[in-house]
mmCIF file of C-alpha atoms in Angstrom:
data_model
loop_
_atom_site.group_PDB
_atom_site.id
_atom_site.type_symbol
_atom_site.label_atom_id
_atom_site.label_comp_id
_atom_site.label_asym_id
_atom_site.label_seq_id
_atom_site.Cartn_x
_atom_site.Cartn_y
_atom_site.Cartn_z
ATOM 1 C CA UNK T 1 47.445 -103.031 7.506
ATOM 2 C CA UNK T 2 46.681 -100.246 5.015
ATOM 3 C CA UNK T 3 48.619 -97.617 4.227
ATOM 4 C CA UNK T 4 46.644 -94.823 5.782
ATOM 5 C CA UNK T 5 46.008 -97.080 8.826
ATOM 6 C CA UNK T 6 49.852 -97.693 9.388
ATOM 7 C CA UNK T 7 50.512 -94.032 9.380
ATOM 8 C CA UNK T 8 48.078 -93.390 11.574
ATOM 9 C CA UNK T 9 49.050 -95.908 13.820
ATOM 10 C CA UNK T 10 52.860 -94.427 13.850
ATOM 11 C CA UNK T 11 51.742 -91.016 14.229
ATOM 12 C CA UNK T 12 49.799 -92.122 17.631
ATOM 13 C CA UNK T 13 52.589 -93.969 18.793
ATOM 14 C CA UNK T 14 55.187 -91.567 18.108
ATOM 15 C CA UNK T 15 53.139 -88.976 19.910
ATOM 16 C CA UNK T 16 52.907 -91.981 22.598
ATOM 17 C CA UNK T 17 56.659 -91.939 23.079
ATOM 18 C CA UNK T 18 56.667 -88.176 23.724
ATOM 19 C CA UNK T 19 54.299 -88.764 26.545
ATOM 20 C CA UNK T 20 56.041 -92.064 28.269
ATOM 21 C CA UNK T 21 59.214 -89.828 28.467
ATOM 22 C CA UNK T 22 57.042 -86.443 29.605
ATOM 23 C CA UNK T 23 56.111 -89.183 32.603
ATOM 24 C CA UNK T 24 59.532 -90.267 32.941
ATOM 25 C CA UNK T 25 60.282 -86.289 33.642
ATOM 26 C CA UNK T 26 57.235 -86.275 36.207
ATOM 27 C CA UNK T 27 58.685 -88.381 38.153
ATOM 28 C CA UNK T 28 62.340 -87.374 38.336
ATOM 29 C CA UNK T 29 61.140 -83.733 39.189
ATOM 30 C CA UNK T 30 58.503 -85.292 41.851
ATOM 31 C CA UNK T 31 55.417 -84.121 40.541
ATOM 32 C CA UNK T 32 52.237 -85.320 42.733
ATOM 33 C CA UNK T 33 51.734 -88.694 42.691
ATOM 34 C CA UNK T 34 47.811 -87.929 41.245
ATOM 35 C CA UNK T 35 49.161 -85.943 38.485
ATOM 36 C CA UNK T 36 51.381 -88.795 37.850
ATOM 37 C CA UNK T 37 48.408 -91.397 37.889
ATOM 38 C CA UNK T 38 45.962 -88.853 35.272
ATOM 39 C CA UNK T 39 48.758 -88.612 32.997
ATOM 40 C CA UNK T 40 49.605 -92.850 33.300
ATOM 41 C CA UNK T 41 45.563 -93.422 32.671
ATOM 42 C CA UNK T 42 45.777 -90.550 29.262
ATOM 43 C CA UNK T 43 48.672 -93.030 28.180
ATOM 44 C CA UNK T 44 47.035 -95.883 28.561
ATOM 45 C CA UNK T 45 44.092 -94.672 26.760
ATOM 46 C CA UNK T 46 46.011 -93.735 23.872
ATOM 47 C CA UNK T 47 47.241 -96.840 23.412
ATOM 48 C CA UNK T 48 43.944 -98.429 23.638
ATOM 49 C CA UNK T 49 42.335 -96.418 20.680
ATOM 50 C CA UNK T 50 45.346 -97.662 18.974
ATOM 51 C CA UNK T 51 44.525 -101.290 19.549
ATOM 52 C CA UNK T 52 40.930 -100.467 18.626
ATOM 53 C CA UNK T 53 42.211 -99.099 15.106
ATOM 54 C CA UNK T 54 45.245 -102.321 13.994
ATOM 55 C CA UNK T 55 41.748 -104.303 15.310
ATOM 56 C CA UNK T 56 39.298 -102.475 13.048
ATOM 57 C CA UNK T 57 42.246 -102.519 10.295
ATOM 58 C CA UNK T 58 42.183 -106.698 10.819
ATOM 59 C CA UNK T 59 38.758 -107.241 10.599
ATOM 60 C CA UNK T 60 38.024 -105.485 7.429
ATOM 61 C CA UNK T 61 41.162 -106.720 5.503
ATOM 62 C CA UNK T 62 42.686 -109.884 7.036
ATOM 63 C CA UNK T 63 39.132 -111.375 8.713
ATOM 64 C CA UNK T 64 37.545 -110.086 5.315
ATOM 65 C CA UNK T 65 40.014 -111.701 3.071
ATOM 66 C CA UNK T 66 39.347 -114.837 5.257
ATOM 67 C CA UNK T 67 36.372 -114.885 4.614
ATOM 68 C CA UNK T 68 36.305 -113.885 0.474
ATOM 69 C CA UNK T 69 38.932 -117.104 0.384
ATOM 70 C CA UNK T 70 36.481 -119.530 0.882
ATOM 71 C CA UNK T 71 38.614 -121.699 2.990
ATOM 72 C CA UNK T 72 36.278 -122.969 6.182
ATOM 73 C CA UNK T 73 40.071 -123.918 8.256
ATOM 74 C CA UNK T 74 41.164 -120.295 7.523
ATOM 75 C CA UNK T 75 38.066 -118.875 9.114
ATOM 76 C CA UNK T 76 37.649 -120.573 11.901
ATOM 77 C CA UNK T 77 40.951 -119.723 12.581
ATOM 78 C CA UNK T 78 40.737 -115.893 11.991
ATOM 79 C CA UNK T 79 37.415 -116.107 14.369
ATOM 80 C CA UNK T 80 39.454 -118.369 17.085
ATOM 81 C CA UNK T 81 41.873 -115.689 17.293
ATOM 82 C CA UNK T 82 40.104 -112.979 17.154
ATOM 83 C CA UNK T 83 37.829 -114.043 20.169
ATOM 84 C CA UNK T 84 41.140 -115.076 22.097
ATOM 85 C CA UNK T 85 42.480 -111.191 21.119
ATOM 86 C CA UNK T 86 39.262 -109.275 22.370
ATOM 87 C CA UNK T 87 39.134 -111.629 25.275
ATOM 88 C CA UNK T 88 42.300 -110.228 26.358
ATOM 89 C CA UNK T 89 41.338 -106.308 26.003
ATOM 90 C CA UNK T 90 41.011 -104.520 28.892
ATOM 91 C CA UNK T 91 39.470 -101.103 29.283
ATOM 92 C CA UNK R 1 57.335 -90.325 46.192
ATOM 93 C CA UNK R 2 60.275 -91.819 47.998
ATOM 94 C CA UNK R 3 63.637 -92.388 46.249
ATOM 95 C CA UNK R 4 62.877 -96.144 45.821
ATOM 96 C CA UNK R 5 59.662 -95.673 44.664
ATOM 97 C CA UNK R 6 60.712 -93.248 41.972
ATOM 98 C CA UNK R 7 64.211 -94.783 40.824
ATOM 99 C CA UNK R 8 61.542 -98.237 40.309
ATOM 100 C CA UNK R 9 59.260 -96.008 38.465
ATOM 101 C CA UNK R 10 61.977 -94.575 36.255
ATOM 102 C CA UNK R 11 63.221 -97.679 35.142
ATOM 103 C CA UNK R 12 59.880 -99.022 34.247
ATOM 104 C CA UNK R 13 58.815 -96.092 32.147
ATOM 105 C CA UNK R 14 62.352 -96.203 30.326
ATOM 106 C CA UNK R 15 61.894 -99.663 29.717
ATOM 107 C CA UNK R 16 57.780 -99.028 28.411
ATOM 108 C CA UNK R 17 59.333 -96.464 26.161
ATOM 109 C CA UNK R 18 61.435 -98.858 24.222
ATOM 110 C CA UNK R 19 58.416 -100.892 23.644
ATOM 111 C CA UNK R 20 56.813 -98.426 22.701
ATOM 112 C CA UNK R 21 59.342 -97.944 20.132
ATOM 113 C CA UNK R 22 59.701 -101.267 19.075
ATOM 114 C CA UNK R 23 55.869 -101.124 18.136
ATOM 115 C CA UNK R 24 56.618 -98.458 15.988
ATOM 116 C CA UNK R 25 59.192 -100.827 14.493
ATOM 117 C CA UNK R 26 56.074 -103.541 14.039
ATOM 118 C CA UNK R 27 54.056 -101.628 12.818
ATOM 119 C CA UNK R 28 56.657 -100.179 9.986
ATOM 120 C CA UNK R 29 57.459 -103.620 9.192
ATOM 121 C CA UNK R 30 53.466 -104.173 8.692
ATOM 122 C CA UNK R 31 54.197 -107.300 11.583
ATOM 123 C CA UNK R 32 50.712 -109.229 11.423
ATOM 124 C CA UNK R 33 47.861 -107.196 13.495
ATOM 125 C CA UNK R 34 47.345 -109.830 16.344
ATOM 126 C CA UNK R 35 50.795 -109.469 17.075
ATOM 127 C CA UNK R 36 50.701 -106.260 17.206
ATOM 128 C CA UNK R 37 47.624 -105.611 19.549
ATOM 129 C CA UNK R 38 48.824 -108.450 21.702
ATOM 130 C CA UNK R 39 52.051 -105.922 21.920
ATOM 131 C CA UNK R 40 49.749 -103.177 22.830
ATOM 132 C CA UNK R 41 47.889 -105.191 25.236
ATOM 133 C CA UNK R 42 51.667 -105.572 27.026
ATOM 134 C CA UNK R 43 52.595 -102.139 27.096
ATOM 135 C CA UNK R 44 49.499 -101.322 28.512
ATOM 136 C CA UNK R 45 49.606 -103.878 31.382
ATOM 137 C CA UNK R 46 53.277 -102.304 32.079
ATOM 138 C CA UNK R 47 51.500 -98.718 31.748
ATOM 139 C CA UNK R 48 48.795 -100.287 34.575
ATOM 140 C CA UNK R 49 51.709 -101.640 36.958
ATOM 141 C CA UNK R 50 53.529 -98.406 37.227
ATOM 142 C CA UNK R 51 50.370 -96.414 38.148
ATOM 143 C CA UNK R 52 49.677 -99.342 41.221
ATOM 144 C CA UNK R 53 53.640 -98.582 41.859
ATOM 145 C CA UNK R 54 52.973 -94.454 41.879
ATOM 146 C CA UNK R 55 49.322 -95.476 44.094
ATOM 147 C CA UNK R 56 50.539 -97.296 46.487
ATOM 148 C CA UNK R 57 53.340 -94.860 47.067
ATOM 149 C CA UNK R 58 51.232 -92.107 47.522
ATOM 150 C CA UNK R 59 48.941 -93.420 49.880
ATOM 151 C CA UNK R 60 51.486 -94.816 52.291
ATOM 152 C CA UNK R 61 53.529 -91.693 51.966
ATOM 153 C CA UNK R 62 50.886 -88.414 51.053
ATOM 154 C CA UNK R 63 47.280 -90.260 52.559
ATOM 155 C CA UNK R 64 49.772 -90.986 55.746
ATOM 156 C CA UNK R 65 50.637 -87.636 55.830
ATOM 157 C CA UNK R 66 47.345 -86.088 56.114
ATOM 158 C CA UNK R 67 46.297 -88.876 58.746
ATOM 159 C CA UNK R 68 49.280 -87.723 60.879
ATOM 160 C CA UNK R 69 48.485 -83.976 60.390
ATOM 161 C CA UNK R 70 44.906 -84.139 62.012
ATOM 162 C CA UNK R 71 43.899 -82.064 59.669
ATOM 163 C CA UNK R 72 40.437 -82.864 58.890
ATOM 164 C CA UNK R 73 40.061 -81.023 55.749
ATOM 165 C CA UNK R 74 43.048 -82.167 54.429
ATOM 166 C CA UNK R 75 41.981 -85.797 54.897
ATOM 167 C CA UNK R 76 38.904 -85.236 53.657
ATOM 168 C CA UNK R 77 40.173 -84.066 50.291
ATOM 169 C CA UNK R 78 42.742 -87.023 50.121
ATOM 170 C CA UNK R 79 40.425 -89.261 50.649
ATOM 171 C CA UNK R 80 38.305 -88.057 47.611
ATOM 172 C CA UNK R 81 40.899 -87.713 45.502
ATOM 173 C CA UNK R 82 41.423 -90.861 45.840
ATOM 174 C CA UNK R 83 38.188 -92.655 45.066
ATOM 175 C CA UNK R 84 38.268 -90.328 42.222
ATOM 176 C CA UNK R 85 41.754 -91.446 41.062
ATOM 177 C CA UNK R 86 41.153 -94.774 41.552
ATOM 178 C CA UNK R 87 37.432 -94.283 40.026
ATOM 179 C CA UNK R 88 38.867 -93.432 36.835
ATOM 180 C CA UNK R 89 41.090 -96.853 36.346
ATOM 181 C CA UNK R 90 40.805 -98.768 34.240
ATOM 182 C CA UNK R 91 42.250 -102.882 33.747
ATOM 183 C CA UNK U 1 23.904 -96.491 55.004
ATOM 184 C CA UNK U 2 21.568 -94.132 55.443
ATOM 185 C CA UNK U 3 18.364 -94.402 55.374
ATOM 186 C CA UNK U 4 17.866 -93.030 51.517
ATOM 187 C CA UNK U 5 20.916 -94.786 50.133
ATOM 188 C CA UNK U 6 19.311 -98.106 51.806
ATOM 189 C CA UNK U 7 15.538 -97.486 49.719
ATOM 190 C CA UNK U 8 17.809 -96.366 46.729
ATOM 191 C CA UNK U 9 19.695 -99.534 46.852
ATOM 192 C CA UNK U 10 17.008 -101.979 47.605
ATOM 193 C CA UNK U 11 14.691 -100.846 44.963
ATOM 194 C CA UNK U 12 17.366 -100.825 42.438
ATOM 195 C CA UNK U 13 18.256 -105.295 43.494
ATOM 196 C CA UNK U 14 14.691 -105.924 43.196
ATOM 197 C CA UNK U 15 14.893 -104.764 39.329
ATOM 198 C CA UNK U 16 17.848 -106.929 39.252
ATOM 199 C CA UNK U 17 16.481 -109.935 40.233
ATOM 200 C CA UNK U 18 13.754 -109.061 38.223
ATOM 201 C CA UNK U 19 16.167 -108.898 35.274
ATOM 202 C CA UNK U 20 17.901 -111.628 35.809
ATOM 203 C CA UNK U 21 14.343 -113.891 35.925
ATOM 204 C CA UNK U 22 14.177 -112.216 32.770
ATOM 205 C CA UNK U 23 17.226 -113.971 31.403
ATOM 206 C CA UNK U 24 16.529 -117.036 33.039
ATOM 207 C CA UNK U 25 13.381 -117.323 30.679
ATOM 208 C CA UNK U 26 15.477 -115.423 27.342
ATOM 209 C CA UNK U 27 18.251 -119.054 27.860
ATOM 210 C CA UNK U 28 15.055 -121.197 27.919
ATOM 211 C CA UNK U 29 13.122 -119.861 25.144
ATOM 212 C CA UNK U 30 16.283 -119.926 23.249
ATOM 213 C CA UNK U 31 16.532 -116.381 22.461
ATOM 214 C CA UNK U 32 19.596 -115.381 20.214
ATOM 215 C CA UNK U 33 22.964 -115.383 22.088
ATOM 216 C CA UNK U 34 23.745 -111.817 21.011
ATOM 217 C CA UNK U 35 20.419 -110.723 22.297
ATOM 218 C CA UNK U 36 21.337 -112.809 26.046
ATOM 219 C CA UNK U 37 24.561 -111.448 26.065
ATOM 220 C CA UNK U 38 24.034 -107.915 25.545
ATOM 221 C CA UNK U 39 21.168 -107.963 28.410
ATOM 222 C CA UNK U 40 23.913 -109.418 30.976
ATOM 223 C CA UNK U 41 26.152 -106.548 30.122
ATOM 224 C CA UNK U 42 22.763 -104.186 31.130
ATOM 225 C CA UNK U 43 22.748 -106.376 34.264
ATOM 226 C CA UNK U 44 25.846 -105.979 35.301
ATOM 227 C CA UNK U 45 25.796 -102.421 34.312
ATOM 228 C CA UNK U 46 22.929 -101.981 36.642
ATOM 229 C CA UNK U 47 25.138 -103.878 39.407
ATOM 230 C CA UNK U 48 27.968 -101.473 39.015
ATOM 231 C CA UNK U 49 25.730 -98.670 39.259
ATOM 232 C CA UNK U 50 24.626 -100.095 42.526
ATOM 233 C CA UNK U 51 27.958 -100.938 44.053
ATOM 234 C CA UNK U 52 29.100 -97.116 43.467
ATOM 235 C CA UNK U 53 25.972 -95.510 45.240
ATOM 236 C CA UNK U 54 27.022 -98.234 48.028
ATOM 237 C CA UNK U 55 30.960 -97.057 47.769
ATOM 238 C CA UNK U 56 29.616 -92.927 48.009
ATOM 239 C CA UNK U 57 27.619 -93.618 50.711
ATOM 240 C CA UNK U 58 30.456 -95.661 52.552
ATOM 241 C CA UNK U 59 32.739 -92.849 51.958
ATOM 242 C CA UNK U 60 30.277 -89.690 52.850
ATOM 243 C CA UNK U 61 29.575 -91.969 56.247
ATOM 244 C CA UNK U 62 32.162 -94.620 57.285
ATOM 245 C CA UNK U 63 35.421 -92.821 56.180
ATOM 246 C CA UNK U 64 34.181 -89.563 57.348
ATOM 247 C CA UNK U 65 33.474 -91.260 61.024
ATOM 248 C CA UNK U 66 36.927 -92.285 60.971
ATOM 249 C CA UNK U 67 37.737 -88.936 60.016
ATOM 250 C CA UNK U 68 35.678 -87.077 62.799
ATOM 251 C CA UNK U 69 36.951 -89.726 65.258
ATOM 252 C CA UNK U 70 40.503 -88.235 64.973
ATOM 253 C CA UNK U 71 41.895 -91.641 65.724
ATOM 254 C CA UNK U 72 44.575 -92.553 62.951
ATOM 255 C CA UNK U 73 44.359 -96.458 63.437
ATOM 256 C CA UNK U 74 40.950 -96.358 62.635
ATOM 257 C CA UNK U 75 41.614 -93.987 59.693
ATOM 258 C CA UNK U 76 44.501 -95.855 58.437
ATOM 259 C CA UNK U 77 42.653 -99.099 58.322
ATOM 260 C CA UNK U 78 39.741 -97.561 56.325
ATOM 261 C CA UNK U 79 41.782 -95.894 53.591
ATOM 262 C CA UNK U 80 43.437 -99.747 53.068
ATOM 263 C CA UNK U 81 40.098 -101.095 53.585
ATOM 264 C CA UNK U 82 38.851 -98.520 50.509
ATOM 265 C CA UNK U 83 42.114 -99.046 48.752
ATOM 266 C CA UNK U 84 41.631 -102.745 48.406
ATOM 267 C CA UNK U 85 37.711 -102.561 47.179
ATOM 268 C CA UNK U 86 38.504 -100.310 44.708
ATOM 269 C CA UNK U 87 41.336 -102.448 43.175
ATOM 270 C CA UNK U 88 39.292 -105.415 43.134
ATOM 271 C CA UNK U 89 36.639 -103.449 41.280
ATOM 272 C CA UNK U 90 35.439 -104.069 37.416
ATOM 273 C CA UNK U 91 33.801 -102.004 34.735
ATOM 274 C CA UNK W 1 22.230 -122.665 22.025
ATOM 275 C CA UNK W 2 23.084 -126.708 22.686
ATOM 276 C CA UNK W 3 20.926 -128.308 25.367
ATOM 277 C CA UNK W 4 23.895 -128.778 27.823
ATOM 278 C CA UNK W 5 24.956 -125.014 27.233
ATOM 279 C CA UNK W 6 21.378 -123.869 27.902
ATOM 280 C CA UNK W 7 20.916 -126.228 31.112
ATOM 281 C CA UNK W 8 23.859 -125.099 32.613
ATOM 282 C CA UNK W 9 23.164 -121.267 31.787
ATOM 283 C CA UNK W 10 20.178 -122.073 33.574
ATOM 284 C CA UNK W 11 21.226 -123.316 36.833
ATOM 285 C CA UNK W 12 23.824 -120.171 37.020
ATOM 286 C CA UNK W 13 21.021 -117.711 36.241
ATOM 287 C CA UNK W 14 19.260 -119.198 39.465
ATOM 288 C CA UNK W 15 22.327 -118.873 41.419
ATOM 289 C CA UNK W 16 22.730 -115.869 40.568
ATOM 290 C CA UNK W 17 19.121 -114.829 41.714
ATOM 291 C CA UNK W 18 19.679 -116.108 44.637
ATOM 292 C CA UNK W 19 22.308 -113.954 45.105
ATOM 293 C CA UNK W 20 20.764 -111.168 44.321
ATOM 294 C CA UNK W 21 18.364 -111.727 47.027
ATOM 295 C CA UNK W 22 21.136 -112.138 49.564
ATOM 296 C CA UNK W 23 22.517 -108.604 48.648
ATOM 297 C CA UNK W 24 18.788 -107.329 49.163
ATOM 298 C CA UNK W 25 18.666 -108.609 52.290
ATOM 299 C CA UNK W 26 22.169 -107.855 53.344
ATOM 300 C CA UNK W 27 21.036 -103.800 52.733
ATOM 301 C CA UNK W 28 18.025 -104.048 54.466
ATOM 302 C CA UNK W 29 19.787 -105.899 57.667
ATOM 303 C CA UNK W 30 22.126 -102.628 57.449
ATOM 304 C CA UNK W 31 25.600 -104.778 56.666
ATOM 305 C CA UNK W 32 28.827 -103.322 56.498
ATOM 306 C CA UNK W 33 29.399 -101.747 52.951
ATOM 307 C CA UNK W 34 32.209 -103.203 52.260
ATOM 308 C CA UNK W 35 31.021 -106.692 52.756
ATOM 309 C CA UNK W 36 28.039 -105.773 50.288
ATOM 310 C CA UNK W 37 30.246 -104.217 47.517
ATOM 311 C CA UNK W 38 32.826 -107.695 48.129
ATOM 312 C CA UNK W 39 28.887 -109.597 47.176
ATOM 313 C CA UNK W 40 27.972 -107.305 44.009
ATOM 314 C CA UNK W 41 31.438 -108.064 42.734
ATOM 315 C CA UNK W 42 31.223 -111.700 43.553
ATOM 316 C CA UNK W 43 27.875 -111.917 41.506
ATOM 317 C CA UNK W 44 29.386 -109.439 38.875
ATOM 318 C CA UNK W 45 31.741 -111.861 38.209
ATOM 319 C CA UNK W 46 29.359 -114.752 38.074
ATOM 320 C CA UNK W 47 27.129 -113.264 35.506
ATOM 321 C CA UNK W 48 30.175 -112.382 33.386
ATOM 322 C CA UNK W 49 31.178 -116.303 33.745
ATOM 323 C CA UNK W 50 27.915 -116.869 32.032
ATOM 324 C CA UNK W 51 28.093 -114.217 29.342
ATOM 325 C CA UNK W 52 31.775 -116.139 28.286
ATOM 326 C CA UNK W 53 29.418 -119.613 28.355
ATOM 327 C CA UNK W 54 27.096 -117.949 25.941
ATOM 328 C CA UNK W 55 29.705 -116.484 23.663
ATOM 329 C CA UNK W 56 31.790 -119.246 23.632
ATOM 330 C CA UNK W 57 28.450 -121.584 22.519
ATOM 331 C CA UNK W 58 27.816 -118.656 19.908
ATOM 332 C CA UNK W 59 31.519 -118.672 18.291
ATOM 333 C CA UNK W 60 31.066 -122.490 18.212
ATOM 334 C CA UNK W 61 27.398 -122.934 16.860
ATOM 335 C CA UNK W 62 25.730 -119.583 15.619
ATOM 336 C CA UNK W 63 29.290 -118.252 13.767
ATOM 337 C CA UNK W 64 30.663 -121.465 12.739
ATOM 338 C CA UNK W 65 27.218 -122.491 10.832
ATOM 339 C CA UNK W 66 27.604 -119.121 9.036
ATOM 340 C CA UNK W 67 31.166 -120.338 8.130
ATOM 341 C CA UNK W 68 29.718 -123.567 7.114
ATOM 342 C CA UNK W 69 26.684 -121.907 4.880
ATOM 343 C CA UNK W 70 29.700 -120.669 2.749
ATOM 344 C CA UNK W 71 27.356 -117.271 2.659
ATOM 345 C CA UNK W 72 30.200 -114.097 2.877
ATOM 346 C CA UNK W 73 27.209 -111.660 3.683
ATOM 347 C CA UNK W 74 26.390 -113.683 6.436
ATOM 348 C CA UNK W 75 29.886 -113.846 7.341
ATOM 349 C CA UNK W 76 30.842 -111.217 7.494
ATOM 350 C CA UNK W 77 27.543 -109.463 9.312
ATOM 351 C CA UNK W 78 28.341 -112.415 12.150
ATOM 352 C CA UNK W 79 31.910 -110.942 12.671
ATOM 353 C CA UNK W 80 30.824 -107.815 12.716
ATOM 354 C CA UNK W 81 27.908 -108.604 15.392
ATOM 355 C CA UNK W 82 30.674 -110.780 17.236
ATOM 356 C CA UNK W 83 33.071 -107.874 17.076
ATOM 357 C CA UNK W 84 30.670 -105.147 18.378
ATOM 358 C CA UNK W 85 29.380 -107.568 21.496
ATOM 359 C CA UNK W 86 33.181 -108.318 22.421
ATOM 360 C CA UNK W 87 33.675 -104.479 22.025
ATOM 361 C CA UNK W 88 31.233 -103.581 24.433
ATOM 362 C CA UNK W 89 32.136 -106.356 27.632
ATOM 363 C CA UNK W 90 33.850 -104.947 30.467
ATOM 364 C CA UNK W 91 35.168 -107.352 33.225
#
């Protein structure tokens, strides 16, 4: 990854951490259980623009280089797994 | 939620926030982007099995409730906070 | 259903099975995958869109009965009943 | 697409029209709504089962022939069309 995308990245998931152990406080105090659930799905969300940035950060530097190398093995393997990585995304 | 329910819940979201900080560990250590998402991809599916844990909790516990009260309106509004709840999920 | 959601519903399967002739003849003419793919996505699109006017107007009639009857077996077995299609739903 | 890929997208497209005509006459014959919604997920899932058997012919014939042309523009404006179509599939 690049620099500005790794700090990025650790900024989110710092900021990630702070909201897994705000839920871990919901629940010891008993909050309602749909509270609970919102906050959950905003966590979950935040992770998944994370994913969607280390996967923008891989195609345009590790995919790219792939590709500027030349080397037909190395691509197909960069595509292989990158099909096999979006395949596994969920919403 | 009931004392099972959230002791189960609390132990999950402890354990979610250590990965969460050991992906702030990958990514620091630039660890190579597939491994990283496929990381996310976990947390997130750990994220997802905590908010069935919180769901199902609430409607055998909060849903019940408003059965046994007889309260139409009150059911009424459980019931649609739940298809909105479980509207907004996501995989 | 009622009577509108019924029309709504059956109008909107014909223009499904009208799209999906439509992709039947895209495969044999050989039309670009890209181009096949991203016309299932509107199809299933369209199908979700169908299956939650079908889920409101279970809710706003079914549930409610159960509601209105006052009788908490029947309204217990509807909220698992709604429960269980709304977990095994997909984006 | 290869001939056996296109055959067999073929025969699931009719299926699935099929299907689709069940679930218009399942509305009109006023069935339950939860049986229909259980039918537009079945065929929801069926059309995505194509959409894999179209990507997965794309990755292996359309991509890899870029790969093969040793052309990086075309390379790299494959992954990026490969990327975008993964982006937008839902489950």
């Amino acid at each position: 990854m690049n620099d500005d995308a790794r700090k990025s990245c650790g900024r989110h998931l710092r900021r990630i951490e702070g909201q897994v152990r705000g839920l871990q406080k919901m629940v010891e105090e008993d909050r309602y259980c749909i509270d609970v659930v919102t906050q959950i799905q905003a966590v979950r969300a935040a992770l998944r623009r994370v994913e969607d940035e280390v996967l923008a950060d891989h195609v345009s530097h590790c995919v790219d280089a792939a590709i500027r190398s030349g080397d037909e093995g190395e691509q197909r393997a960069k595509v292989s797994e990158l099909v096999a990585v979006l395949g596994r995304r969920t919403r």
